Amino acid sequence: MLRKSVETRDWVNTIEPRNVRAVMKRVVEDTTSIDVQVGLLYEEGVRKAHSSDSSKRTFSVYSSSRQQPRYAASYTPSAPMDTNLLSNIHKLFSERIDIFSSVEFNKVSVMTGIIKISLKTFLECVRLRTFGRYGLQQIQVDCHYLQMYLWRFVSDENLVHFLLDEIVGSSAHRCLDPSPMEQSVIEVICERG
């Protein structure tokens, strides 16, 4: 469902996002349904403590691919940093997420595995597309919506944050006119549902 939603859309010529795409709502509904079904078969499992603002976390469009750290200028005062180099350095030092790790026989572990594979699929599909300004903004809206709901199903909410950051960063990297949407507008769109 996620793969088809990315592959069948014209991301370069799409209109300005006014709502969350129906497929994202369906992903959350299906995840909730799967959570209930898995809960009938397995015990809860262990979760890391969630931060109090998990559903309000914001994404930086340039988090993993284009953002220059504040300290970068001190190392090369006369030359701008190569964004691809920064992206690769960031990936070297960020914690690696093993998407296909073993799954324990409890609800949280099963749900974490399902969500990791789903978001990785979404990420890989995004990496194969080109985006226009509004395509990037739609991805921002969709990822914020997913982040509002999916974090509560996984063992470590940072997994969801990291993968969604990668999706938004990847779409920004593949965008012809990367003009991110204001965070306040994204929040209003997502709260309307």
Short mmCIF file of N, CA and C in Angstrom, two decimals:
data_model
loop_
_atom_site.label_atom_id
_atom_site.label_comp_id
_atom_site.label_asym_id
_atom_site.label_seq_id
_atom_site.Cartn_x
_atom_site.Cartn_y
_atom_site.Cartn_z
N MET A 1 0.82 -1.19 0.00
CA MET A 1 0.00 0.00 0.00
C MET A 1 0.87 1.26 0.00
N LEU A 2 1.88 1.28 0.87
CA LEU A 2 2.80 2.43 0.90
C LEU A 2 3.56 2.56 -0.41
N ARG A 3 4.04 1.43 -0.91
CA ARG A 3 4.83 1.45 -2.15
C ARG A 3 4.00 2.00 -3.30
N LYS A 4 2.79 1.49 -3.47
CA LYS A 4 1.93 1.96 -4.56
C LYS A 4 1.59 3.44 -4.40
N SER A 5 1.42 3.89 -3.17
CA SER A 5 1.06 5.30 -2.95
C SER A 5 2.17 6.24 -3.38
N VAL A 6 3.41 5.78 -3.30
CA VAL A 6 4.54 6.61 -3.72
C VAL A 6 4.77 6.47 -5.22
N GLU A 7 4.69 5.26 -5.73
CA GLU A 7 5.00 5.01 -7.14
C GLU A 7 3.97 5.56 -8.11
N THR A 8 2.70 5.64 -7.70
CA THR A 8 1.65 6.04 -8.64
C THR A 8 1.37 7.54 -8.65
N ARG A 9 2.00 8.29 -7.80
CA ARG A 9 1.74 9.73 -7.71
C ARG A 9 2.79 10.52 -8.50
N ASP A 10 2.35 11.61 -9.13
CA ASP A 10 3.27 12.53 -9.80
C ASP A 10 3.72 13.55 -8.77
N TRP A 11 4.88 13.32 -8.16
CA TRP A 11 5.36 14.15 -7.06
C TRP A 11 5.91 15.49 -7.53
N VAL A 12 6.23 15.63 -8.80
CA VAL A 12 6.77 16.89 -9.30
C VAL A 12 5.64 17.90 -9.54
N ASN A 13 4.52 17.43 -10.05
CA ASN A 13 3.42 18.33 -10.42
C ASN A 13 2.22 18.25 -9.50
N THR A 14 2.39 17.79 -8.29
CA THR A 14 1.27 17.67 -7.36
C THR A 14 0.86 19.05 -6.84
N ILE A 15 -0.36 19.14 -6.32
CA ILE A 15 -0.86 20.41 -5.79
C ILE A 15 -0.42 20.60 -4.34
N GLU A 16 -0.57 21.83 -3.86
CA GLU A 16 -0.20 22.14 -2.48
C GLU A 16 -1.00 21.27 -1.51
N PRO A 17 -0.32 20.65 -0.54
CA PRO A 17 -1.04 19.77 0.38
C PRO A 17 -2.02 20.52 1.28
N ARG A 18 -3.23 20.01 1.34
CA ARG A 18 -4.25 20.60 2.21
C ARG A 18 -4.71 19.60 3.28
N ASN A 19 -4.32 18.33 3.10
CA ASN A 19 -4.67 17.32 4.10
C ASN A 19 -3.70 16.15 4.03
N VAL A 20 -3.82 15.27 4.98
CA VAL A 20 -3.02 14.05 5.02
C VAL A 20 -3.59 13.11 3.97
N ARG A 21 -2.71 12.44 3.22
CA ARG A 21 -3.21 11.50 2.22
C ARG A 21 -3.94 10.34 2.89
N ALA A 22 -4.98 9.85 2.24
CA ALA A 22 -5.82 8.78 2.79
C ALA A 22 -5.01 7.53 3.11
N VAL A 23 -3.98 7.26 2.32
CA VAL A 23 -3.18 6.07 2.55
C VAL A 23 -2.47 6.13 3.91
N MET A 24 -2.09 7.31 4.36
CA MET A 24 -1.43 7.44 5.66
C MET A 24 -2.43 7.18 6.80
N LYS A 25 -3.65 7.64 6.61
CA LYS A 25 -4.69 7.35 7.60
C LYS A 25 -4.94 5.84 7.65
N ARG A 26 -4.93 5.22 6.49
CA ARG A 26 -5.15 3.77 6.42
C ARG A 26 -4.00 3.01 7.08
N VAL A 27 -2.78 3.48 6.91
CA VAL A 27 -1.62 2.85 7.56
C VAL A 27 -1.80 2.87 9.08
N VAL A 28 -2.22 4.01 9.61
CA VAL A 28 -2.43 4.12 11.06
C VAL A 28 -3.58 3.21 11.50
N GLU A 29 -4.67 3.19 10.73
CA GLU A 29 -5.80 2.31 11.07
C GLU A 29 -5.38 0.84 11.04
N ASP A 30 -4.67 0.44 9.99
CA ASP A 30 -4.23 -0.96 9.89
C ASP A 30 -3.24 -1.32 10.99
N THR A 31 -2.36 -0.39 11.33
CA THR A 31 -1.40 -0.63 12.41
C THR A 31 -2.12 -0.82 13.74
N THR A 32 -3.13 0.00 13.98
CA THR A 32 -3.92 -0.14 15.21
C THR A 32 -4.63 -1.48 15.24
N SER A 33 -5.20 -1.88 14.10
CA SER A 33 -5.88 -3.17 14.01
C SER A 33 -4.91 -4.34 14.24
N ILE A 34 -3.74 -4.26 13.64
CA ILE A 34 -2.73 -5.30 13.81
C ILE A 34 -2.28 -5.35 15.27
N ASP A 35 -2.14 -4.18 15.89
CA ASP A 35 -1.74 -4.12 17.30
C ASP A 35 -2.74 -4.88 18.18
N VAL A 36 -4.02 -4.70 17.92
CA VAL A 36 -5.06 -5.40 18.69
C VAL A 36 -4.96 -6.90 18.46
N GLN A 37 -4.80 -7.31 17.20
CA GLN A 37 -4.72 -8.73 16.88
C GLN A 37 -3.49 -9.39 17.48
N VAL A 38 -2.35 -8.73 17.40
CA VAL A 38 -1.11 -9.27 17.96
C VAL A 38 -1.23 -9.32 19.49
N GLY A 39 -1.92 -8.33 20.07
CA GLY A 39 -2.12 -8.29 21.51
C GLY A 39 -2.92 -9.47 22.03
N LEU A 40 -3.78 -10.05 21.18
CA LEU A 40 -4.54 -11.23 21.57
C LEU A 40 -3.66 -12.48 21.63
N LEU A 41 -2.55 -12.45 20.91
CA LEU A 41 -1.67 -13.62 20.83
C LEU A 41 -0.48 -13.55 21.78
N TYR A 42 0.03 -12.36 22.02
CA TYR A 42 1.28 -12.21 22.78
C TYR A 42 1.11 -11.23 23.93
N GLU A 43 2.00 -11.35 24.90
CA GLU A 43 2.04 -10.41 26.01
C GLU A 43 2.59 -9.07 25.51
N GLU A 44 2.44 -8.04 26.32
CA GLU A 44 2.80 -6.67 25.92
C GLU A 44 4.25 -6.51 25.51
N GLY A 45 5.21 -6.89 26.35
CA GLY A 45 6.62 -6.67 26.05
C GLY A 45 7.12 -5.40 26.72
N VAL A 46 8.36 -5.03 26.44
CA VAL A 46 9.01 -3.91 27.11
C VAL A 46 9.20 -2.74 26.14
N ARG A 47 8.85 -1.55 26.62
CA ARG A 47 9.09 -0.31 25.86
C ARG A 47 10.05 0.56 26.64
N LYS A 48 10.84 1.33 25.90
CA LYS A 48 11.65 2.36 26.55
C LYS A 48 10.72 3.49 26.96
N ALA A 49 11.14 4.26 27.94
CA ALA A 49 10.31 5.39 28.39
C ALA A 49 10.15 6.38 27.24
N HIS A 50 8.94 6.85 27.04
CA HIS A 50 8.65 7.81 25.98
C HIS A 50 8.84 9.21 26.50
N SER A 51 9.30 10.09 25.63
CA SER A 51 9.40 11.50 26.03
C SER A 51 8.00 12.08 26.06
N SER A 52 7.82 13.13 26.81
CA SER A 52 6.49 13.72 26.98
C SER A 52 5.98 14.41 25.72
N ASP A 53 6.86 14.69 24.77
CA ASP A 53 6.44 15.40 23.57
C ASP A 53 6.58 14.55 22.32
N SER A 54 6.43 13.25 22.44
CA SER A 54 6.63 12.35 21.31
C SER A 54 5.73 12.67 20.12
N SER A 55 4.49 13.03 20.38
CA SER A 55 3.59 13.29 19.27
C SER A 55 3.75 14.69 18.70
N LYS A 56 4.57 15.52 19.31
CA LYS A 56 4.76 16.89 18.85
C LYS A 56 6.14 17.12 18.24
N ARG A 57 6.91 16.07 18.04
CA ARG A 57 8.27 16.21 17.52
C ARG A 57 8.22 16.78 16.10
N THR A 58 9.16 17.63 15.77
CA THR A 58 9.20 18.22 14.43
C THR A 58 10.38 17.64 13.65
N PHE A 59 10.26 17.70 12.36
CA PHE A 59 11.30 17.19 11.48
C PHE A 59 11.98 18.34 10.78
N SER A 60 13.26 18.21 10.60
CA SER A 60 13.99 19.18 9.81
C SER A 60 14.12 18.60 8.41
N VAL A 61 13.75 19.37 7.43
CA VAL A 61 13.83 18.90 6.04
C VAL A 61 15.26 18.53 5.69
N TYR A 62 16.19 19.19 6.31
CA TYR A 62 17.59 18.99 5.97
C TYR A 62 18.32 18.18 7.03
N SER A 63 17.60 17.44 7.84
CA SER A 63 18.20 16.77 8.99
C SER A 63 19.34 15.85 8.63
N SER A 64 19.18 15.06 7.58
CA SER A 64 20.23 14.09 7.31
C SER A 64 20.97 14.33 6.01
N SER A 65 20.46 15.21 5.17
CA SER A 65 21.13 15.31 3.88
C SER A 65 21.67 16.69 3.53
N ARG A 66 21.09 17.76 4.07
CA ARG A 66 21.53 19.07 3.61
C ARG A 66 21.87 20.06 4.71
N GLN A 67 21.52 19.77 5.92
CA GLN A 67 21.75 20.74 6.97
C GLN A 67 23.23 20.82 7.32
N GLN A 68 23.72 22.04 7.44
CA GLN A 68 25.11 22.23 7.84
C GLN A 68 25.14 22.54 9.32
N PRO A 69 25.91 21.79 10.08
CA PRO A 69 26.00 22.10 11.50
C PRO A 69 26.58 23.48 11.73
N ARG A 70 26.27 24.07 12.87
CA ARG A 70 26.74 25.43 13.17
C ARG A 70 28.26 25.49 13.22
N TYR A 71 28.89 24.40 13.59
CA TYR A 71 30.34 24.41 13.74
C TYR A 71 31.09 24.13 12.44
N ALA A 72 30.39 23.81 11.38
CA ALA A 72 31.05 23.45 10.12
C ALA A 72 31.86 24.62 9.56
N ALA A 73 31.36 25.82 9.70
CA ALA A 73 32.05 26.99 9.14
C ALA A 73 33.41 27.20 9.78
N SER A 74 33.57 26.80 11.02
CA SER A 74 34.85 27.02 11.68
C SER A 74 35.95 26.14 11.10
N TYR A 75 35.57 25.03 10.49
CA TYR A 75 36.56 24.14 9.90
C TYR A 75 36.96 24.57 8.49
N THR A 76 36.02 25.12 7.75
CA THR A 76 36.30 25.57 6.39
C THR A 76 35.68 26.96 6.19
N PRO A 77 36.31 27.98 6.70
CA PRO A 77 35.70 29.31 6.67
C PRO A 77 35.50 29.86 5.27
N SER A 78 36.30 29.45 4.31
CA SER A 78 36.18 30.06 2.99
C SER A 78 35.39 29.22 2.00
N ALA A 79 35.18 27.94 2.29
CA ALA A 79 34.48 27.07 1.34
C ALA A 79 33.24 26.47 1.99
N PRO A 80 32.12 26.44 1.25
CA PRO A 80 30.92 25.82 1.79
C PRO A 80 31.11 24.30 1.91
N MET A 81 30.48 23.72 2.92
CA MET A 81 30.60 22.27 3.12
C MET A 81 29.80 21.54 2.04
N ASP A 82 30.34 20.45 1.56
CA ASP A 82 29.65 19.61 0.60
C ASP A 82 28.54 18.86 1.33
N THR A 83 27.29 19.06 0.89
CA THR A 83 26.16 18.46 1.60
C THR A 83 26.19 16.94 1.56
N ASN A 84 26.66 16.36 0.46
CA ASN A 84 26.75 14.90 0.40
C ASN A 84 27.79 14.38 1.39
N LEU A 85 28.88 15.11 1.53
CA LEU A 85 29.91 14.73 2.49
C LEU A 85 29.35 14.80 3.91
N LEU A 86 28.62 15.87 4.21
CA LEU A 86 28.02 16.00 5.54
C LEU A 86 27.03 14.87 5.80
N SER A 87 26.25 14.54 4.80
CA SER A 87 25.28 13.46 4.94
C SER A 87 25.97 12.14 5.25
N ASN A 88 27.05 11.87 4.53
CA ASN A 88 27.77 10.61 4.75
C ASN A 88 28.45 10.58 6.12
N ILE A 89 28.99 11.71 6.56
CA ILE A 89 29.61 11.78 7.88
C ILE A 89 28.54 11.56 8.96
N HIS A 90 27.38 12.19 8.76
CA HIS A 90 26.28 12.02 9.71
C HIS A 90 25.89 10.54 9.82
N LYS A 91 25.81 9.87 8.70
CA LYS A 91 25.43 8.45 8.70
C LYS A 91 26.48 7.58 9.38
N LEU A 92 27.74 7.95 9.24
CA LEU A 92 28.80 7.19 9.89
C LEU A 92 28.66 7.20 11.41
N PHE A 93 28.28 8.35 11.95
CA PHE A 93 28.25 8.48 13.40
C PHE A 93 26.86 8.32 14.01
N SER A 94 25.84 8.16 13.19
CA SER A 94 24.52 7.94 13.75
C SER A 94 24.35 6.45 14.04
N GLU A 95 23.45 6.18 14.97
CA GLU A 95 23.21 4.79 15.36
C GLU A 95 22.55 4.05 14.21
N ARG A 96 23.08 2.90 13.88
CA ARG A 96 22.55 2.11 12.78
C ARG A 96 21.32 1.36 13.24
N ILE A 97 20.28 1.37 12.43
CA ILE A 97 19.06 0.64 12.75
C ILE A 97 19.04 -0.63 11.92
N ASP A 98 18.95 -1.75 12.59
CA ASP A 98 18.87 -3.04 11.91
C ASP A 98 17.40 -3.31 11.62
N ILE A 99 17.00 -3.12 10.37
CA ILE A 99 15.59 -3.24 9.99
C ILE A 99 15.09 -4.67 10.16
N PHE A 100 15.89 -5.63 9.77
CA PHE A 100 15.46 -7.03 9.80
C PHE A 100 16.03 -7.78 11.00
N SER A 101 16.04 -7.14 12.16
CA SER A 101 16.55 -7.79 13.36
C SER A 101 15.56 -8.86 13.83
N SER A 102 16.03 -9.72 14.72
CA SER A 102 15.16 -10.79 15.21
C SER A 102 14.02 -10.20 16.03
N VAL A 103 12.90 -10.90 16.00
CA VAL A 103 11.69 -10.46 16.68
C VAL A 103 11.41 -11.41 17.85
N GLU A 104 11.18 -10.85 19.01
CA GLU A 104 10.83 -11.65 20.18
C GLU A 104 9.35 -11.95 20.16
N PHE A 105 8.93 -12.89 20.98
CA PHE A 105 7.53 -13.29 21.02
C PHE A 105 6.75 -12.42 22.01
N ASN A 106 6.65 -11.13 21.69
CA ASN A 106 5.80 -10.21 22.44
C ASN A 106 5.27 -9.14 21.50
N LYS A 107 4.20 -8.50 21.91
CA LYS A 107 3.49 -7.54 21.05
C LYS A 107 4.38 -6.39 20.60
N VAL A 108 5.11 -5.79 21.52
CA VAL A 108 5.93 -4.62 21.18
C VAL A 108 7.00 -4.98 20.16
N SER A 109 7.63 -6.12 20.31
CA SER A 109 8.68 -6.52 19.37
C SER A 109 8.11 -6.79 17.98
N VAL A 110 6.96 -7.45 17.91
CA VAL A 110 6.32 -7.72 16.62
C VAL A 110 5.92 -6.42 15.94
N MET A 111 5.30 -5.52 16.69
CA MET A 111 4.87 -4.24 16.12
C MET A 111 6.06 -3.39 15.68
N THR A 112 7.14 -3.43 16.47
CA THR A 112 8.35 -2.69 16.09
C THR A 112 8.89 -3.22 14.76
N GLY A 113 8.92 -4.53 14.60
CA GLY A 113 9.39 -5.13 13.34
C GLY A 113 8.54 -4.72 12.15
N ILE A 114 7.23 -4.76 12.33
CA ILE A 114 6.31 -4.39 11.24
C ILE A 114 6.51 -2.93 10.84
N ILE A 115 6.59 -2.06 11.82
CA ILE A 115 6.72 -0.62 11.54
C ILE A 115 8.08 -0.30 10.92
N LYS A 116 9.14 -0.94 11.39
CA LYS A 116 10.47 -0.70 10.80
C LYS A 116 10.48 -1.10 9.33
N ILE A 117 9.94 -2.26 9.02
CA ILE A 117 9.92 -2.72 7.62
C ILE A 117 9.04 -1.80 6.77
N SER A 118 7.91 -1.38 7.31
CA SER A 118 7.01 -0.49 6.55
C SER A 118 7.66 0.85 6.26
N LEU A 119 8.28 1.45 7.26
CA LEU A 119 8.92 2.76 7.05
C LEU A 119 10.15 2.65 6.16
N LYS A 120 10.88 1.55 6.25
CA LYS A 120 12.03 1.34 5.36
C LYS A 120 11.55 1.20 3.91
N THR A 121 10.43 0.52 3.71
CA THR A 121 9.84 0.41 2.37
C THR A 121 9.47 1.79 1.84
N PHE A 122 8.83 2.58 2.68
CA PHE A 122 8.46 3.95 2.32
C PHE A 122 9.70 4.74 1.92
N LEU A 123 10.75 4.65 2.73
CA LEU A 123 12.01 5.34 2.46
C LEU A 123 12.61 4.93 1.12
N GLU A 124 12.68 3.65 0.86
CA GLU A 124 13.28 3.17 -0.39
C GLU A 124 12.46 3.60 -1.60
N CYS A 125 11.15 3.67 -1.47
CA CYS A 125 10.31 4.15 -2.58
C CYS A 125 10.53 5.64 -2.82
N VAL A 126 10.68 6.41 -1.75
CA VAL A 126 10.94 7.85 -1.87
C VAL A 126 12.28 8.08 -2.57
N ARG A 127 13.26 7.23 -2.29
CA ARG A 127 14.59 7.39 -2.89
C ARG A 127 14.59 7.18 -4.40
N LEU A 128 13.55 6.61 -4.92
CA LEU A 128 13.47 6.36 -6.37
C LEU A 128 12.67 7.42 -7.12
N ARG A 129 12.20 8.43 -6.43
CA ARG A 129 11.35 9.44 -7.04
C ARG A 129 12.02 10.82 -7.06
N THR A 130 11.46 11.71 -7.88
CA THR A 130 11.86 13.11 -7.91
C THR A 130 10.66 13.91 -7.41
N PHE A 131 10.91 14.95 -6.63
CA PHE A 131 9.85 15.71 -6.01
C PHE A 131 9.88 17.18 -6.42
N GLY A 132 8.71 17.76 -6.51
CA GLY A 132 8.58 19.20 -6.65
C GLY A 132 8.35 19.79 -5.26
N ARG A 133 8.18 21.10 -5.20
CA ARG A 133 7.99 21.78 -3.91
C ARG A 133 6.83 21.17 -3.13
N TYR A 134 5.68 21.00 -3.78
CA TYR A 134 4.50 20.52 -3.07
C TYR A 134 4.58 19.01 -2.79
N GLY A 135 5.33 18.30 -3.59
CA GLY A 135 5.56 16.89 -3.30
C GLY A 135 6.34 16.73 -2.01
N LEU A 136 7.38 17.54 -1.84
CA LEU A 136 8.16 17.53 -0.60
C LEU A 136 7.27 17.91 0.58
N GLN A 137 6.45 18.93 0.40
CA GLN A 137 5.59 19.36 1.49
C GLN A 137 4.56 18.29 1.86
N GLN A 138 4.07 17.55 0.87
CA GLN A 138 3.13 16.46 1.17
C GLN A 138 3.82 15.36 1.97
N ILE A 139 5.06 15.06 1.62
CA ILE A 139 5.83 14.07 2.39
C ILE A 139 6.02 14.57 3.82
N GLN A 140 6.29 15.87 4.01
CA GLN A 140 6.41 16.42 5.35
C GLN A 140 5.12 16.20 6.15
N VAL A 141 3.98 16.50 5.54
CA VAL A 141 2.69 16.34 6.20
C VAL A 141 2.45 14.87 6.55
N ASP A 142 2.68 13.99 5.58
CA ASP A 142 2.45 12.56 5.80
C ASP A 142 3.34 12.01 6.91
N CYS A 143 4.60 12.40 6.91
CA CYS A 143 5.53 11.90 7.93
C CYS A 143 5.17 12.44 9.32
N HIS A 144 4.75 13.69 9.38
CA HIS A 144 4.34 14.23 10.68
C HIS A 144 3.13 13.47 11.20
N TYR A 145 2.18 13.18 10.33
CA TYR A 145 0.99 12.43 10.72
C TYR A 145 1.37 11.03 11.23
N LEU A 146 2.23 10.35 10.49
CA LEU A 146 2.67 9.03 10.94
C LEU A 146 3.38 9.11 12.29
N GLN A 147 4.21 10.12 12.46
CA GLN A 147 4.94 10.27 13.71
C GLN A 147 4.00 10.50 14.88
N MET A 148 2.91 11.20 14.66
CA MET A 148 1.94 11.47 15.73
C MET A 148 1.36 10.18 16.30
N TYR A 149 1.28 9.13 15.49
CA TYR A 149 0.60 7.90 15.92
C TYR A 149 1.50 6.68 16.07
N LEU A 150 2.48 6.51 15.19
CA LEU A 150 3.24 5.26 15.18
C LEU A 150 4.17 5.08 16.36
N TRP A 151 4.66 6.16 16.97
CA TRP A 151 5.64 6.03 18.05
C TRP A 151 5.11 5.20 19.21
N ARG A 152 3.79 5.20 19.42
CA ARG A 152 3.26 4.47 20.58
C ARG A 152 3.23 2.96 20.41
N PHE A 153 3.50 2.48 19.21
CA PHE A 153 3.47 1.03 18.96
C PHE A 153 4.84 0.37 19.08
N VAL A 154 5.92 1.14 19.10
CA VAL A 154 7.27 0.56 19.01
C VAL A 154 7.99 0.55 20.35
N SER A 155 9.04 -0.24 20.42
CA SER A 155 9.82 -0.35 21.65
C SER A 155 10.63 0.90 21.92
N ASP A 156 11.09 1.56 20.88
CA ASP A 156 11.90 2.77 21.04
C ASP A 156 11.43 3.80 20.02
N GLU A 157 10.84 4.87 20.49
CA GLU A 157 10.28 5.88 19.60
C GLU A 157 11.33 6.51 18.69
N ASN A 158 12.60 6.45 19.09
CA ASN A 158 13.66 7.02 18.26
C ASN A 158 13.79 6.30 16.92
N LEU A 159 13.39 5.04 16.85
CA LEU A 159 13.39 4.32 15.58
C LEU A 159 12.47 5.00 14.58
N VAL A 160 11.27 5.32 15.04
CA VAL A 160 10.29 5.98 14.18
C VAL A 160 10.79 7.37 13.79
N HIS A 161 11.31 8.11 14.77
CA HIS A 161 11.82 9.46 14.48
C HIS A 161 12.94 9.41 13.45
N PHE A 162 13.88 8.49 13.63
CA PHE A 162 15.02 8.39 12.72
C PHE A 162 14.56 8.05 11.31
N LEU A 163 13.70 7.04 11.15
CA LEU A 163 13.26 6.63 9.81
C LEU A 163 12.43 7.72 9.14
N LEU A 164 11.56 8.39 9.89
CA LEU A 164 10.77 9.47 9.29
C LEU A 164 11.65 10.66 8.93
N ASP A 165 12.66 10.95 9.74
CA ASP A 165 13.64 11.99 9.39
C ASP A 165 14.35 11.64 8.08
N GLU A 166 14.72 10.37 7.94
CA GLU A 166 15.38 9.92 6.72
C GLU A 166 14.47 10.08 5.50
N ILE A 167 13.18 9.79 5.66
CA ILE A 167 12.24 9.91 4.55
C ILE A 167 12.12 11.37 4.12
N VAL A 168 11.93 12.28 5.08
CA VAL A 168 11.81 13.70 4.76
C VAL A 168 13.12 14.23 4.18
N GLY A 169 14.24 13.84 4.77
CA GLY A 169 15.55 14.27 4.26
C GLY A 169 15.82 13.76 2.86
N SER A 170 15.43 12.53 2.60
CA SER A 170 15.63 11.93 1.28
C SER A 170 14.76 12.64 0.23
N SER A 171 13.53 12.96 0.59
CA SER A 171 12.67 13.66 -0.37
C SER A 171 13.18 15.08 -0.61
N ALA A 172 13.73 15.74 0.41
CA ALA A 172 14.31 17.07 0.23
C ALA A 172 15.52 17.01 -0.69
N HIS A 173 16.31 15.96 -0.52
CA HIS A 173 17.51 15.77 -1.34
C HIS A 173 17.14 15.54 -2.82
N ARG A 174 15.97 14.98 -3.06
CA ARG A 174 15.52 14.67 -4.42
C ARG A 174 14.49 15.67 -4.94
N CYS A 175 14.44 16.82 -4.30
CA CYS A 175 13.45 17.83 -4.65
C CYS A 175 14.06 18.89 -5.57
N LEU A 176 13.32 19.26 -6.62
CA LEU A 176 13.78 20.26 -7.57
C LEU A 176 13.74 21.67 -6.98
N ASP A 177 12.79 21.92 -6.09
CA ASP A 177 12.62 23.23 -5.46
C ASP A 177 12.33 23.02 -3.98
N PRO A 178 13.36 22.72 -3.19
CA PRO A 178 13.12 22.38 -1.78
C PRO A 178 12.71 23.58 -0.92
N SER A 179 11.41 23.81 -0.86
CA SER A 179 10.85 24.87 -0.01
C SER A 179 9.97 24.20 1.04
N PRO A 180 10.51 23.98 2.22
CA PRO A 180 9.72 23.26 3.24
C PRO A 180 8.51 24.05 3.71
N MET A 181 7.50 23.33 4.14
CA MET A 181 6.30 23.93 4.68
C MET A 181 6.55 24.34 6.14
N GLU A 182 5.93 25.42 6.55
CA GLU A 182 6.04 25.87 7.93
C GLU A 182 5.50 24.80 8.88
N GLN A 183 6.19 24.57 9.98
CA GLN A 183 5.80 23.53 10.93
C GLN A 183 4.39 23.77 11.48
N SER A 184 4.04 25.02 11.73
CA SER A 184 2.71 25.32 12.27
C SER A 184 1.61 24.92 11.29
N VAL A 185 1.85 25.09 10.00
CA VAL A 185 0.88 24.70 8.97
C VAL A 185 0.76 23.18 8.92
N ILE A 186 1.88 22.48 9.00
CA ILE A 186 1.87 21.02 9.01
C ILE A 186 1.04 20.51 10.18
N GLU A 187 1.25 21.11 11.35
CA GLU A 187 0.52 20.67 12.55
C GLU A 187 -0.99 20.89 12.40
N VAL A 188 -1.39 22.02 11.82
CA VAL A 188 -2.81 22.29 11.62
C VAL A 188 -3.42 21.27 10.67
N ILE A 189 -2.72 20.97 9.57
CA ILE A 189 -3.21 20.00 8.60
C ILE A 189 -3.36 18.64 9.25
N CYS A 190 -2.37 18.22 10.03
CA CYS A 190 -2.40 16.89 10.66
C CYS A 190 -3.46 16.81 11.76
N GLU A 191 -3.67 17.87 12.49
CA GLU A 191 -4.68 17.85 13.55
C GLU A 191 -6.09 17.78 12.99
N ARG A 192 -6.29 18.35 11.80
CA ARG A 192 -7.59 18.21 11.13
C ARG A 192 -7.84 16.78 10.72
N GLY A 193 -6.72 16.05 10.52
CA GLY A 193 -6.82 14.63 10.15
C GLY A 193 -7.08 14.49 8.73
#
